[in-house]
Every structure is written in structure tokens, then in C-alpha cells.
Amino acid sequence: MALKDLYEIELGEGEAAFVFHGYSAITLRRGDKVVMFDVADLVEPEEVESLSALFVTHSHYDHFNEDVIVRIVGRTNAYVVAEEGAYSSLRGRVPEGRLIKAVPGAEGDAGGLIFKCVEGVHVGGIVLYQVKVDGLYVFHGGDSGYVRLEGLKADVAFLPVGDPSPTASPESALRMAEDLRPRVVVPIHGSLDQFSEFERIIGERIPQVKVVRPARGRVEKVEL
């Protein structure tokens, strides 16, 4: 029911809302725009009422599920922006005009959502995203280790803090937050202890950045 609540929640001009589904799966709404990141098999396609675009950082099981994406696109006609491995799996199953390959360093347009692709650090290829959603700059870090992000703008940053990723950690997420200087940062893809550690070190190093600690399946509203 979390997605139903997300669609129904009232948002003011300076507000956005999101649901954390687990791992690094996020659904975010800003105005009438809805975007998803790395939903894997953590959402029920039948609950997706509308969707502008779905972004996939890489093809590991906890980030990508081919059948779920195909069903979501069938319901919503959303764009899918996917790292090369996931893109190859989806070719022929998602309409050609709706499937976009994420190339590190490239910028693109998914139905009016302007995005930039950043090469991450992981086991195998991974692409991180900066996406402009109705004037809001959103960054999603998949489950990458630290990469330099100076020069990228982010109002809200979803940053991975650890388990089960072999590359993500609270310290790496802190360094990405120091580069991005977002207004709001949300820890994802980690244990409860890693969430707590990240919150602690953000408070020590960049206390002006607000940490929103998510709970799986709960709608979180952020003011910007």
C-alpha cells in the first residue's frame, strides 16, 4: 500500500516524497512526476499507477528484475534508463523508443527528465544517476563505493552505506555527500548499524545536511 499512499499524498510547491523499498530501491514523486530507481523485485507492478521513468544502476539481483520492469512498462509506458548489462537483457522486451542505454559521462532526456550518468565503483559495471525531476535535482548512488562528484548538483541524494555491497560504506557515502552538498541525504543499501554510523558522521562533518533515515515501505516527505 505504500505506493498508493505515495500517489495520494498532498505535496506543496517545495516538497517531494519517496518510498524506500529496501536495498537501493526508491520511488520518488515530485508534483506529477514519478521516478523509480533499482526496484528489483521489491515492488508489485500492479501497484504502479503512473511512472515517468525507471533507472537501473546495474544488473545484480538486488537492483534489477527483468520481468518486473517489463510489467511496469506495460502498465505505464515509462522510459527505462539502464546500465549496459540490464539494457542488453531488456532489449526486445521494452519498446525501442522507451529503452535508453546509460553511458557513463553522457546526458540524456527521458520524457522531460534530464539525467546525467556517472560511472560508479563496484563489482562489474555500475552507473549512478543525477536526475532533474520537476526542478529538483536527485542523485542516486546504487551501491557504489566512493567516486568523485564535484560539480554535480543534488537537492536530495540517496547514498549507499554498505551491506551487502562489497564497495559501499558509511565513509564512502560521507565523501560523496561532501562532494554533492545536498540539502537532504538518505542512506540506502546498508544495515541498521551502518545507517546509524552514517547519520553520526554526517552530523559531525557536515551538520548542515539533513539526514532522513528511511523505513522500508514508509512514505517520507521532504521539504526543499
Short mmCIF file of N, CA and C in Angstrom, two decimals, residues 23 25 36-45 54-73 80 82-83 85-87 89-90 93-94:
data_model
loop_
_atom_site.label_atom_id
_atom_site.label_comp_id
_atom_site.label_asym_id
_atom_site.label_seq_id
_atom_site.Cartn_x
_atom_site.Cartn_y
_atom_site.Cartn_z
N TYR A 23 17.14 -2.42 0.01
CA TYR A 23 18.37 -2.32 -0.79
C TYR A 23 18.55 -0.87 -1.27
N ALA A 25 16.29 0.42 -3.67
CA ALA A 25 15.05 0.65 -4.42
C ALA A 25 14.30 1.85 -3.86
N MET A 36 11.50 5.90 -10.50
CA MET A 36 11.93 4.75 -9.72
C MET A 36 13.40 4.48 -9.99
N PHE A 37 14.07 3.94 -8.97
CA PHE A 37 15.46 3.53 -9.09
C PHE A 37 15.61 2.11 -8.53
N ASP A 38 16.25 1.24 -9.28
CA ASP A 38 16.71 -0.07 -8.79
C ASP A 38 15.64 -0.86 -8.04
N VAL A 39 14.44 -0.95 -8.62
CA VAL A 39 13.34 -1.55 -7.85
C VAL A 39 13.42 -3.06 -7.74
N ALA A 40 14.28 -3.71 -8.55
CA ALA A 40 14.44 -5.17 -8.49
C ALA A 40 13.06 -5.85 -8.47
N ASP A 41 12.83 -6.75 -7.50
CA ASP A 41 11.51 -7.39 -7.37
C ASP A 41 10.82 -6.92 -6.09
N LEU A 42 11.14 -5.70 -5.67
CA LEU A 42 10.67 -5.19 -4.39
C LEU A 42 9.38 -4.39 -4.48
N VAL A 43 8.83 -4.24 -5.67
CA VAL A 43 7.53 -3.59 -5.84
C VAL A 43 6.62 -4.52 -6.64
N GLU A 44 5.32 -4.35 -6.41
CA GLU A 44 4.33 -5.08 -7.20
C GLU A 44 3.94 -4.21 -8.39
N PRO A 45 4.19 -4.67 -9.62
CA PRO A 45 3.87 -3.84 -10.78
C PRO A 45 2.42 -3.34 -10.80
N LEU A 54 12.18 4.86 -15.12
CA LEU A 54 12.77 3.90 -14.19
C LEU A 54 14.25 3.79 -14.52
N PHE A 55 15.10 3.99 -13.51
CA PHE A 55 16.55 3.97 -13.70
C PHE A 55 17.14 2.73 -13.05
N VAL A 56 18.06 2.08 -13.77
CA VAL A 56 18.71 0.86 -13.29
C VAL A 56 20.21 1.10 -13.26
N THR A 57 20.82 0.94 -12.08
CA THR A 57 22.26 1.19 -11.97
C THR A 57 23.09 0.02 -12.49
N HIS A 58 22.60 -1.22 -12.29
CA HIS A 58 23.32 -2.38 -12.79
C HIS A 58 22.41 -3.60 -12.65
N SER A 59 22.90 -4.74 -13.11
CA SER A 59 22.02 -5.90 -13.29
C SER A 59 22.08 -6.91 -12.16
N HIS A 60 22.68 -6.60 -11.02
CA HIS A 60 22.68 -7.54 -9.89
C HIS A 60 21.25 -7.74 -9.38
N TYR A 61 21.00 -8.92 -8.80
CA TYR A 61 19.64 -9.33 -8.46
C TYR A 61 18.93 -8.36 -7.52
N ASP A 62 19.69 -7.70 -6.64
CA ASP A 62 19.07 -6.82 -5.66
C ASP A 62 18.81 -5.41 -6.21
N HIS A 63 19.04 -5.24 -7.52
CA HIS A 63 18.81 -3.95 -8.17
C HIS A 63 17.96 -4.08 -9.44
N PHE A 64 17.91 -5.26 -10.01
CA PHE A 64 17.32 -5.42 -11.34
C PHE A 64 16.54 -6.72 -11.44
N ASN A 65 15.31 -6.61 -11.93
CA ASN A 65 14.50 -7.78 -12.26
C ASN A 65 13.82 -7.50 -13.59
N GLU A 66 14.21 -8.25 -14.60
CA GLU A 66 13.74 -8.01 -15.97
C GLU A 66 12.23 -8.09 -16.07
N ASP A 67 11.63 -9.14 -15.52
CA ASP A 67 10.19 -9.33 -15.66
C ASP A 67 9.39 -8.23 -14.99
N VAL A 68 9.84 -7.78 -13.82
CA VAL A 68 9.14 -6.70 -13.12
C VAL A 68 9.15 -5.43 -13.96
N ILE A 69 10.29 -5.10 -14.55
CA ILE A 69 10.38 -3.89 -15.38
C ILE A 69 9.48 -4.00 -16.59
N VAL A 70 9.47 -5.15 -17.24
CA VAL A 70 8.62 -5.33 -18.41
C VAL A 70 7.15 -5.13 -18.04
N ARG A 71 6.74 -5.65 -16.91
CA ARG A 71 5.34 -5.48 -16.48
C ARG A 71 5.03 -4.04 -16.13
N ILE A 72 5.97 -3.35 -15.48
CA ILE A 72 5.75 -1.94 -15.14
C ILE A 72 5.62 -1.09 -16.40
N VAL A 73 6.51 -1.32 -17.36
CA VAL A 73 6.45 -0.55 -18.61
C VAL A 73 5.16 -0.84 -19.35
N VAL A 80 12.81 3.60 -19.60
CA VAL A 80 13.76 2.84 -18.78
C VAL A 80 15.16 3.25 -19.20
N ALA A 82 19.00 2.27 -18.44
CA ALA A 82 19.64 1.10 -17.82
C ALA A 82 21.10 0.98 -18.22
N GLU A 83 21.91 0.58 -17.23
CA GLU A 83 23.32 0.24 -17.46
C GLU A 83 23.40 -0.88 -18.49
N GLY A 85 24.52 -3.92 -18.97
CA GLY A 85 24.09 -5.30 -18.75
C GLY A 85 22.58 -5.42 -18.67
N ALA A 86 21.95 -4.53 -17.91
CA ALA A 86 20.49 -4.54 -17.80
C ALA A 86 19.85 -4.14 -19.13
N TYR A 87 20.45 -3.19 -19.81
CA TYR A 87 19.94 -2.76 -21.13
C TYR A 87 19.91 -3.94 -22.10
N SER A 89 19.64 -7.10 -21.43
CA SER A 89 18.59 -8.03 -21.05
C SER A 89 17.21 -7.55 -21.47
N LEU A 90 17.03 -6.22 -21.49
CA LEU A 90 15.71 -5.65 -21.77
C LEU A 90 15.45 -5.41 -23.25
N ARG A 93 12.30 -6.57 -25.20
CA ARG A 93 11.20 -6.75 -24.27
C ARG A 93 10.57 -5.43 -23.86
N VAL A 94 11.34 -4.35 -23.95
CA VAL A 94 10.84 -3.00 -23.72
C VAL A 94 10.84 -2.29 -25.06
#
